[in-house]
Short mmCIF file of the N, C-alpha and C atoms (twelve columns), coordinates in Angstrom:
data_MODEL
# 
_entry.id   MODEL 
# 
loop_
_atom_site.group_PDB 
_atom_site.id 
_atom_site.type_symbol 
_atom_site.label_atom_id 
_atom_site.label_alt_id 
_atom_site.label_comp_id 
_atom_site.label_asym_id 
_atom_site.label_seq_id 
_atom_site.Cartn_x 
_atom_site.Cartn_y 
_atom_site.Cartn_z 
_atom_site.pdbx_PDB_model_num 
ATOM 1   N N  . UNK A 1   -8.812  -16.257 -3.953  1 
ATOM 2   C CA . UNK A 1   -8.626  -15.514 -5.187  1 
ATOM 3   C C  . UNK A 1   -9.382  -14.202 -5.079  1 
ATOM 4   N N  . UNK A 2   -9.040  -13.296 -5.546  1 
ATOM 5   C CA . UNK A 2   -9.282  -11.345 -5.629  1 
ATOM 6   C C  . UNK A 2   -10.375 -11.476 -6.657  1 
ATOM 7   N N  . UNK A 3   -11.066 -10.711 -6.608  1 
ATOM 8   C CA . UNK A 3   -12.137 -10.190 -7.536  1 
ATOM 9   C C  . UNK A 3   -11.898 -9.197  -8.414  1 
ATOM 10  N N  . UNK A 4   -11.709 -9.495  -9.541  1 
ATOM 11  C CA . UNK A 4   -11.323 -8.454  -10.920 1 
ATOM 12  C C  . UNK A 4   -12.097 -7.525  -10.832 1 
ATOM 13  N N  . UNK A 5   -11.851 -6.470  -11.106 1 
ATOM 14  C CA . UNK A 5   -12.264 -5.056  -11.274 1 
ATOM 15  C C  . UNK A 5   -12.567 -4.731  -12.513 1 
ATOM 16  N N  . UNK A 6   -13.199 -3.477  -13.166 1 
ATOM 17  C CA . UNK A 6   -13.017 -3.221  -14.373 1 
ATOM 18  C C  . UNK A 6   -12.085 -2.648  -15.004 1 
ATOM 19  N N  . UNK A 7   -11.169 -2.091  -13.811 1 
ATOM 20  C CA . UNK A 7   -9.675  -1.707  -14.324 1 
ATOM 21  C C  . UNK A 7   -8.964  -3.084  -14.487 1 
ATOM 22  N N  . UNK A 8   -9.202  -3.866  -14.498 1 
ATOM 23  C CA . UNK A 8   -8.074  -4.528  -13.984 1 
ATOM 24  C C  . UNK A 8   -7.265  -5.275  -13.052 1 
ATOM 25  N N  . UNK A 9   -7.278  -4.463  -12.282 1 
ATOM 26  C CA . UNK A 9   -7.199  -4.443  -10.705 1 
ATOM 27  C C  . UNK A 9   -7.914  -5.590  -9.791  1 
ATOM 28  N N  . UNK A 10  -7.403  -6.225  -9.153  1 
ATOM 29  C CA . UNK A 10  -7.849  -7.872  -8.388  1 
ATOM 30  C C  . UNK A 10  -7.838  -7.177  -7.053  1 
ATOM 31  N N  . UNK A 11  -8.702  -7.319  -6.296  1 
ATOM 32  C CA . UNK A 11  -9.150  -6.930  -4.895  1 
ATOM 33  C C  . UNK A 11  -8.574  -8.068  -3.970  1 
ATOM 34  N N  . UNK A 12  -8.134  -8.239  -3.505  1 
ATOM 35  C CA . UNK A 12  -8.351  -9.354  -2.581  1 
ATOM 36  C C  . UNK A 12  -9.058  -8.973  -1.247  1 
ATOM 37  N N  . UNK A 13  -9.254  -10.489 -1.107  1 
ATOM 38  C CA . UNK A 13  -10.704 -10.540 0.015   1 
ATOM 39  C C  . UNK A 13  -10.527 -10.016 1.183   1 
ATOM 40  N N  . UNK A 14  -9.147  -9.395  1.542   1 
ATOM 41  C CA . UNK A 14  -8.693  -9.097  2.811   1 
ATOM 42  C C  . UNK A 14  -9.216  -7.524  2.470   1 
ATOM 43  N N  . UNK A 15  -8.960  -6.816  1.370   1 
ATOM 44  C CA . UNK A 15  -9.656  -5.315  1.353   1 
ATOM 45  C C  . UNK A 15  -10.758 -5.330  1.290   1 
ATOM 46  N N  . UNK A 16  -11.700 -6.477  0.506   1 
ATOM 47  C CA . UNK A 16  -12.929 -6.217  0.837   1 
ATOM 48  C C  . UNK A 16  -13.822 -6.699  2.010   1 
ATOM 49  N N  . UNK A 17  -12.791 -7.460  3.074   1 
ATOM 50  C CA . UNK A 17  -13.443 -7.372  3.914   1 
ATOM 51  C C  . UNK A 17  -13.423 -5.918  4.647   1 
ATOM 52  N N  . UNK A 18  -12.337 -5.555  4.623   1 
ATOM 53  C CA . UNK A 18  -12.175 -3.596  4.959   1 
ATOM 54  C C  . UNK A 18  -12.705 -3.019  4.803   1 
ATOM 55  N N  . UNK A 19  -13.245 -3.036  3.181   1 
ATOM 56  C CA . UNK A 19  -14.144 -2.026  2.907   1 
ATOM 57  C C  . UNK A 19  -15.780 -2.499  3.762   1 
ATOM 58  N N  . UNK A 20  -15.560 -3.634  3.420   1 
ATOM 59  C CA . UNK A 20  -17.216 -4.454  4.378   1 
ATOM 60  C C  . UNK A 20  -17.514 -3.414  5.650   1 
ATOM 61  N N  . UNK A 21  -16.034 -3.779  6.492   1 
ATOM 62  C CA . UNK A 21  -16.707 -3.240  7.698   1 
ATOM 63  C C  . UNK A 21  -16.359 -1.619  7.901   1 
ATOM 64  N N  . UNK A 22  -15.895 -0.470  7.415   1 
ATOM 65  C CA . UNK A 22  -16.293 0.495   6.932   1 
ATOM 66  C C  . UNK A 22  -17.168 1.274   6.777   1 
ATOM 67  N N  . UNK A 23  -18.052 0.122   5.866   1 
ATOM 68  C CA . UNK A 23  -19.459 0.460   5.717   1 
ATOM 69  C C  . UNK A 23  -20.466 0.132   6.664   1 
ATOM 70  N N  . UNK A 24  -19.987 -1.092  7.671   1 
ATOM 71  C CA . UNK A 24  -20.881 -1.222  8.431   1 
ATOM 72  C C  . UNK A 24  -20.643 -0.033  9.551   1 
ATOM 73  N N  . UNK A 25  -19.610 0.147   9.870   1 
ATOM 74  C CA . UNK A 25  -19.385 1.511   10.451  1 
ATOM 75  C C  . UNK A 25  -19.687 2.864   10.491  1 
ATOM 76  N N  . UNK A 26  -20.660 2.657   8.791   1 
ATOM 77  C CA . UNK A 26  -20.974 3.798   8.207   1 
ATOM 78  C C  . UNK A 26  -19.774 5.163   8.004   1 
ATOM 79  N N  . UNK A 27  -18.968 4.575   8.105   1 
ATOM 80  C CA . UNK A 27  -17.678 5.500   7.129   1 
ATOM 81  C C  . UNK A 27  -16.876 4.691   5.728   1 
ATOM 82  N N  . UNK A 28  -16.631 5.894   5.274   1 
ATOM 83  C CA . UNK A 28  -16.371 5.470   3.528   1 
ATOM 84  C C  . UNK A 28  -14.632 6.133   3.898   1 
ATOM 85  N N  . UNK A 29  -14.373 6.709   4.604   1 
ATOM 86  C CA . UNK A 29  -12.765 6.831   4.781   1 
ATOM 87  C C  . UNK A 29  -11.909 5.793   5.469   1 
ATOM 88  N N  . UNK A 30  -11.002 5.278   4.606   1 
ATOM 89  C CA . UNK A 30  -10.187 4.269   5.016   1 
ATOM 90  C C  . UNK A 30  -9.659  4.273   6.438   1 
ATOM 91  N N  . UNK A 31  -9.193  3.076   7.021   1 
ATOM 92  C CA . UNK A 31  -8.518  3.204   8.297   1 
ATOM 93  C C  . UNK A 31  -7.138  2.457   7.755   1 
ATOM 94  N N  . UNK A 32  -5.674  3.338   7.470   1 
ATOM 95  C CA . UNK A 32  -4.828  2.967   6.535   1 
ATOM 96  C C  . UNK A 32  -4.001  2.263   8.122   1 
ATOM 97  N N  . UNK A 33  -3.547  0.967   7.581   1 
ATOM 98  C CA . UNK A 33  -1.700  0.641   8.238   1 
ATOM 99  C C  . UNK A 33  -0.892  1.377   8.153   1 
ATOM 100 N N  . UNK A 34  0.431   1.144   8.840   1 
ATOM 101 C CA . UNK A 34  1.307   2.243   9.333   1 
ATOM 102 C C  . UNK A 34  2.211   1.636   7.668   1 
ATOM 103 N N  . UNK A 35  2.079   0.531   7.257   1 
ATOM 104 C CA . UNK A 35  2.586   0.249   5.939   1 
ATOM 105 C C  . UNK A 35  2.142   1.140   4.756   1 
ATOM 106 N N  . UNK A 36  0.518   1.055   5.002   1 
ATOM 107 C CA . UNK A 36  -0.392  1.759   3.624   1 
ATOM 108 C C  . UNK A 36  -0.136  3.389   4.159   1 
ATOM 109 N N  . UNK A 37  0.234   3.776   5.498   1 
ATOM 110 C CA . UNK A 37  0.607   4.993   5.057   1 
ATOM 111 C C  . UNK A 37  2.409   5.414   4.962   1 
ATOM 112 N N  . UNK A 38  2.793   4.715   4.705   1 
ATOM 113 C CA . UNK A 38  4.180   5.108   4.355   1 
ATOM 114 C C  . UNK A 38  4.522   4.380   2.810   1 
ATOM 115 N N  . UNK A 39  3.628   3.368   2.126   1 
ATOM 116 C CA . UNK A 39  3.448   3.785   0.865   1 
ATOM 117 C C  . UNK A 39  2.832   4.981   -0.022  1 
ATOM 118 N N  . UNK A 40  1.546   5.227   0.344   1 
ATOM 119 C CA . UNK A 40  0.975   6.705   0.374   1 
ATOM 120 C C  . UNK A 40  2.064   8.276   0.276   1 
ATOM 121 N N  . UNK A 41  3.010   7.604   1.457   1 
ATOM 122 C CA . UNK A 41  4.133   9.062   1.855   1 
ATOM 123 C C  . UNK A 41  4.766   9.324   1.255   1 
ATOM 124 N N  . UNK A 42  5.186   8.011   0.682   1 
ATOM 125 C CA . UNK A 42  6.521   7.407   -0.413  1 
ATOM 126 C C  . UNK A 42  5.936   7.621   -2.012  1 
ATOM 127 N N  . UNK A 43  4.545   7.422   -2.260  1 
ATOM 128 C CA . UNK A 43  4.155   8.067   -3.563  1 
ATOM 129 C C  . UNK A 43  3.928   9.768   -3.753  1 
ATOM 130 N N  . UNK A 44  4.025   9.867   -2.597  1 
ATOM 131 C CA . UNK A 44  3.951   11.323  -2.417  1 
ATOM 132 C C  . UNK A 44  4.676   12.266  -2.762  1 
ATOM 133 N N  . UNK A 45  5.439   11.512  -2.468  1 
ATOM 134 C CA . UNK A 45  7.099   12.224  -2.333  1 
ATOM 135 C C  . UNK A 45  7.799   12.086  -4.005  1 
ATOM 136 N N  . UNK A 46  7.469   11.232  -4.658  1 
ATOM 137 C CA . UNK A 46  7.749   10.998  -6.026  1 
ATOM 138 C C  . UNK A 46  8.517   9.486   -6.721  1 
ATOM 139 N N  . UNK A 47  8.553   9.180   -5.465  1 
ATOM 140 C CA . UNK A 47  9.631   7.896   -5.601  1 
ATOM 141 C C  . UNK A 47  9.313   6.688   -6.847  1 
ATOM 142 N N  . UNK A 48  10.050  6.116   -6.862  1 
ATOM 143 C CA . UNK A 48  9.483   5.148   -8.065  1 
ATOM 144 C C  . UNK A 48  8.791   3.824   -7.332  1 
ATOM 145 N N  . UNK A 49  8.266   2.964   -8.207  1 
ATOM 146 C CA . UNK A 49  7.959   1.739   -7.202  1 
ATOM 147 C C  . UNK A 49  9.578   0.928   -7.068  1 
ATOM 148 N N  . UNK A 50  10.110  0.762   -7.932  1 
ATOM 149 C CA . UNK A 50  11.711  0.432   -7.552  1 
ATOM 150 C C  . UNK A 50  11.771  1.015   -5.817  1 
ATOM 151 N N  . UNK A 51  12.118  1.864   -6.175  1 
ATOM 152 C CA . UNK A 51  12.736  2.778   -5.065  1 
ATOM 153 C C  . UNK A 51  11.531  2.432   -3.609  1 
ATOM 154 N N  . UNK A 52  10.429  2.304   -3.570  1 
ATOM 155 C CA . UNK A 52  9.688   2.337   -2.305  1 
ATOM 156 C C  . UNK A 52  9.615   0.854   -1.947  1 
ATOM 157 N N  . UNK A 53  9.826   -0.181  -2.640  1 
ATOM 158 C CA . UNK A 53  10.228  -1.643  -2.825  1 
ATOM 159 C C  . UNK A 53  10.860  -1.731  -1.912  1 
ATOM 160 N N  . UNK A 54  12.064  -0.967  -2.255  1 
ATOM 161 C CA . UNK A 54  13.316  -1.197  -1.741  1 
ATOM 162 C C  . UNK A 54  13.524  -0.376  -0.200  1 
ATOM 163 N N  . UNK A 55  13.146  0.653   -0.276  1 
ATOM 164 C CA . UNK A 55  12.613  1.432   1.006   1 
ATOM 165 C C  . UNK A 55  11.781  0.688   1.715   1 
ATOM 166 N N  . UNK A 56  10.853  0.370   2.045   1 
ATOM 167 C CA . UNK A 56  9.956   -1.050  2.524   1 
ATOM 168 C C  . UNK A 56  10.914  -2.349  3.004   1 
ATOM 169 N N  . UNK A 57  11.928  -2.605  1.952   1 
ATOM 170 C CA . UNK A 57  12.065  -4.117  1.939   1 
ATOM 171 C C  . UNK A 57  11.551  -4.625  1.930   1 
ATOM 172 N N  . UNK A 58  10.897  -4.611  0.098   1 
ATOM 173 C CA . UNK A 58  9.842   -5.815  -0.284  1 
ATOM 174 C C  . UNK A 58  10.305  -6.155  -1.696  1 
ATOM 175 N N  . UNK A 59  9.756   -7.281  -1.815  1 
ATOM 176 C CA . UNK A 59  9.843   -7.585  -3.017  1 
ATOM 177 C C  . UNK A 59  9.452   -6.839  -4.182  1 
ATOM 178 N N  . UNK A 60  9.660   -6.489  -5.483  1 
ATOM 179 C CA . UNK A 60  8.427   -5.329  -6.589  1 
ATOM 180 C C  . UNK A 60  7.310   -6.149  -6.310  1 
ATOM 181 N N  . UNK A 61  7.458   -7.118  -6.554  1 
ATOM 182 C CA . UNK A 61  6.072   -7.790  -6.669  1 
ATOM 183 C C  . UNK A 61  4.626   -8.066  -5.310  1 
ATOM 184 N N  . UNK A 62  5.526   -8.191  -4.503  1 
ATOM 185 C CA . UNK A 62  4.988   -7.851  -2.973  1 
ATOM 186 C C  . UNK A 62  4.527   -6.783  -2.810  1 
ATOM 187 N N  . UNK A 63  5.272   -5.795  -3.237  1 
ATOM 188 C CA . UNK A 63  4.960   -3.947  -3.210  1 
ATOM 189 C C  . UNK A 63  3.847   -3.905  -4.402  1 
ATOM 190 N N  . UNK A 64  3.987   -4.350  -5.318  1 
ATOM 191 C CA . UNK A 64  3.217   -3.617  -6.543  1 
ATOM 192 C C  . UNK A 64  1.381   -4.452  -6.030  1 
ATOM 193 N N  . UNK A 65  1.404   -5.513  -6.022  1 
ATOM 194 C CA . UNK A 65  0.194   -6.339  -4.756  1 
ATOM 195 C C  . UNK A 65  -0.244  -5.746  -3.874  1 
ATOM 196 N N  . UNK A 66  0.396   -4.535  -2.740  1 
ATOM 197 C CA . UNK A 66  0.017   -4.289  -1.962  1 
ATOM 198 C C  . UNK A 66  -0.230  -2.879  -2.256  1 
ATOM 199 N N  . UNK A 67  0.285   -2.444  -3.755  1 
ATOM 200 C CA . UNK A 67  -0.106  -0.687  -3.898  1 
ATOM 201 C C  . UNK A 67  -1.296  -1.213  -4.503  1 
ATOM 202 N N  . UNK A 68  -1.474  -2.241  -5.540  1 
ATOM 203 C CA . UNK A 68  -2.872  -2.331  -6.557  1 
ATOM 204 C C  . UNK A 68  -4.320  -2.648  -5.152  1 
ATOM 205 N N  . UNK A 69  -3.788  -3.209  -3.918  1 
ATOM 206 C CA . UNK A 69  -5.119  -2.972  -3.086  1 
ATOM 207 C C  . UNK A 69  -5.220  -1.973  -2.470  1 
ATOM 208 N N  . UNK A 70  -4.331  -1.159  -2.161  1 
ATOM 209 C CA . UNK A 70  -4.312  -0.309  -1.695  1 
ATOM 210 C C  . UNK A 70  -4.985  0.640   -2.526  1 
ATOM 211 N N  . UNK A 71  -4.624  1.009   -3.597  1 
ATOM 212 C CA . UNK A 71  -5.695  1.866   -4.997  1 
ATOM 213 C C  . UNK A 71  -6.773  1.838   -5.235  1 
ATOM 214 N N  . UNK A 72  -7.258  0.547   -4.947  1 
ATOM 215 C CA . UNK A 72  -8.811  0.153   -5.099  1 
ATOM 216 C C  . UNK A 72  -9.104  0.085   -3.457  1 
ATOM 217 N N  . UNK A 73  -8.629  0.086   -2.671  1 
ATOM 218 C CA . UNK A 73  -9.307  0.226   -1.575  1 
ATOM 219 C C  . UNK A 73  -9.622  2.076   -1.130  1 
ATOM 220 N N  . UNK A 74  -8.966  2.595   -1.705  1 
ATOM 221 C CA . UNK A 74  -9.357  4.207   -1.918  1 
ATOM 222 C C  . UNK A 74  -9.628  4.817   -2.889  1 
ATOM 223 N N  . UNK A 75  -10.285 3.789   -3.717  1 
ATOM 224 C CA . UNK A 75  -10.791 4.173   -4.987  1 
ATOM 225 C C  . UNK A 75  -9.991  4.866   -5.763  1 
ATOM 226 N N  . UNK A 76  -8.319  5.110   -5.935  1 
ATOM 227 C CA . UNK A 76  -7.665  6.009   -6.513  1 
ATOM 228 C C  . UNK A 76  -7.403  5.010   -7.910  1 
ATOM 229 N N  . UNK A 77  -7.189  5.607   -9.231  1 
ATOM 230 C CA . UNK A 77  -6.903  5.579   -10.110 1 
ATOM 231 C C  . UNK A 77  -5.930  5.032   -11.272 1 
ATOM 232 N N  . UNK A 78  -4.851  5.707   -10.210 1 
ATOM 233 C CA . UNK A 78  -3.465  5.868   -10.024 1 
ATOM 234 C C  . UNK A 78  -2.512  6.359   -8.941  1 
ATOM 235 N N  . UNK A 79  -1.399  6.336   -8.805  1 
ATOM 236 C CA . UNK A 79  -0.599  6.122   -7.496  1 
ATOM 237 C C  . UNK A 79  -0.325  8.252   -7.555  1 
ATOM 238 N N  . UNK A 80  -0.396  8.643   -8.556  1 
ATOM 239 C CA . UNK A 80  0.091   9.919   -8.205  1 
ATOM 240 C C  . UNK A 80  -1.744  10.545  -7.126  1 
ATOM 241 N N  . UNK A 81  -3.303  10.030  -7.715  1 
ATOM 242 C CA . UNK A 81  -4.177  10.166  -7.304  1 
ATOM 243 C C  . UNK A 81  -4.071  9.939   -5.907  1 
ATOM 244 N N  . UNK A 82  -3.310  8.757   -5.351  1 
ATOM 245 C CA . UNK A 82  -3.410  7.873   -3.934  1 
ATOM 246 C C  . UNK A 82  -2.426  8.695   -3.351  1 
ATOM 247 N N  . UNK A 83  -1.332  9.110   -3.654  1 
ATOM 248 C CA . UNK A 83  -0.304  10.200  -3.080  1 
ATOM 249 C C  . UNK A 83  -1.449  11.670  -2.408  1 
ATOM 250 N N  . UNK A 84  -2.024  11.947  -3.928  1 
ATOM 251 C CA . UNK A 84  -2.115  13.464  -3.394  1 
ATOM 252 C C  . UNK A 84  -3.761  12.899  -2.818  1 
ATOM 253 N N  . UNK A 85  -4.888  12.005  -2.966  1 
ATOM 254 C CA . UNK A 85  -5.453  12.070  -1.724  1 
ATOM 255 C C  . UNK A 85  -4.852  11.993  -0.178  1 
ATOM 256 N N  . UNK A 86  -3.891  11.354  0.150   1 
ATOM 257 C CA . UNK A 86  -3.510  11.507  1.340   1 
ATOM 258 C C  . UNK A 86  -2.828  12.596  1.657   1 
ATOM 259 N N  . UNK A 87  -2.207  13.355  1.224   1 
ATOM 260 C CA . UNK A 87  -2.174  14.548  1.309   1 
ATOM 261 C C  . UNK A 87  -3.324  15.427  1.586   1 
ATOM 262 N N  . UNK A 88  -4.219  15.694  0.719   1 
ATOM 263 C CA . UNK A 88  -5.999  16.056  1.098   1 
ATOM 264 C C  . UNK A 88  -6.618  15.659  2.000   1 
ATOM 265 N N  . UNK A 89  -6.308  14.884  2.453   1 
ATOM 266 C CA . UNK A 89  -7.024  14.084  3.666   1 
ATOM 267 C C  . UNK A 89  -6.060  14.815  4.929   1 
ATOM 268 N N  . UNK A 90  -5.172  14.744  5.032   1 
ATOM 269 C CA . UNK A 90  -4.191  14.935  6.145   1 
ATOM 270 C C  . UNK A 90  -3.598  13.713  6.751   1 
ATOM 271 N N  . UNK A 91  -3.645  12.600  5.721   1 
ATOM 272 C CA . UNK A 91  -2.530  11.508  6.509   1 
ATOM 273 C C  . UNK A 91  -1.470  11.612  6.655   1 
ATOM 274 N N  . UNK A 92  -1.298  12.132  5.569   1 
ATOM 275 C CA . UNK A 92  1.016   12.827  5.609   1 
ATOM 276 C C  . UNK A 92  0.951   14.063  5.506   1 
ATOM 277 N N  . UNK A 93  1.889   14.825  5.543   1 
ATOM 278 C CA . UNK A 93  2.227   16.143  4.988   1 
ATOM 279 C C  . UNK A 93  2.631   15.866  3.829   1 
ATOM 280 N N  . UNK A 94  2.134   17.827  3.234   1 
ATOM 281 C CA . UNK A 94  2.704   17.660  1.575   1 
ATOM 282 C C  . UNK A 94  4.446   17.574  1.805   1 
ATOM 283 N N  . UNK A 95  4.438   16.733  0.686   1 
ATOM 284 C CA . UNK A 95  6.471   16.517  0.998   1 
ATOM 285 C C  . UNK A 95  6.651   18.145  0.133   1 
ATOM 286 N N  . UNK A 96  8.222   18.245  0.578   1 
ATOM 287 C CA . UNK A 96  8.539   19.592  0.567   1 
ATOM 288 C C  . UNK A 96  9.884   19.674  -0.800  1 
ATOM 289 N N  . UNK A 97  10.353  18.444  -0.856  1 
ATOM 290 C CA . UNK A 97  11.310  17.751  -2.445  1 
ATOM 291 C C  . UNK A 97  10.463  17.732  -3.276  1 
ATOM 292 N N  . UNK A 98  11.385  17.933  -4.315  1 
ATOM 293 C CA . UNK A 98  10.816  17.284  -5.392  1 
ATOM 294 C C  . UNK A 98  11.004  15.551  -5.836  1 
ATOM 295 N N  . UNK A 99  10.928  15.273  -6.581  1 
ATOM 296 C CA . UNK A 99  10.911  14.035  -7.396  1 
ATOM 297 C C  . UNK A 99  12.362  13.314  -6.869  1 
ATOM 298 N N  . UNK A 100 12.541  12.213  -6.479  1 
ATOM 299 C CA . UNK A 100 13.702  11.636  -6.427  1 
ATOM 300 C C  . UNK A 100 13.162  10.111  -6.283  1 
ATOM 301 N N  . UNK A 101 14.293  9.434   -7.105  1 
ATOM 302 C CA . UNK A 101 14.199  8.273   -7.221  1 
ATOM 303 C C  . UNK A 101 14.323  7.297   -6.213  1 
ATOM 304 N N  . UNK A 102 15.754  7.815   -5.531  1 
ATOM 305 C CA . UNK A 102 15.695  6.815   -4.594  1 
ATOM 306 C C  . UNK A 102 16.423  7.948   -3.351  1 
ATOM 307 N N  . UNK A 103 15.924  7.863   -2.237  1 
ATOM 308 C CA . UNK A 103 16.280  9.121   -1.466  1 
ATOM 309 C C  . UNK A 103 17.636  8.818   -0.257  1 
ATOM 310 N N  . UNK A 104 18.345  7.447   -0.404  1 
ATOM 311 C CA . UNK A 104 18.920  7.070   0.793   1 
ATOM 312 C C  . UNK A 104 20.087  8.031   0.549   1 
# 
């Protein structure tokens, strides 16, 4: 079982072991999956969670589980926050579209 947050937000033990060793590493910047960065790319870009679900081939509920650790594992807020830190960071490029729902 995940550890509640004060948002809300349930950690599970698999991010905080991430964040664990991180710190033992003495870095506070994530080391993202090729998954957590093409959700990141995909919030970036504007997509809905529908739409990156389905881009993925995942379940909403599978996807929405794996964006809420993903948020708290980079301390972001919200998904437009987790978009444009990776952008700031240089994990993706800034996307160059605007807003679209579903891009196939």
């Amino acid at each position: 079982m995940g550890k509640l947050l004060a948002t809300g937000v349930t950690v599970s033990p698999l991010t905080r072991v991430h964040r664990m060793e991180r710190e033992k590493k003495g870095t506070s910047t994530p080391e993202l999956t090729s998954e957590e960065l093409s959700i990141v790319d995909l919030l970036a870009q504007g997509l809905t969670d529908d739409a990156i679900a389905r881009r993925l081939g995942l379940a909403k509920r599978t996807y929405r589980r794996r964006l809420d650790n993903l948020l708290a594992e980079l301390g972001a807020r919200s998904r437009f926050q987790a978009g444009a830190m990776a952008v700031q960071r240089g994990w993706i490029k800034e996307p160059i579209t605007g807003r679209s729902d579903d891009p196939y």
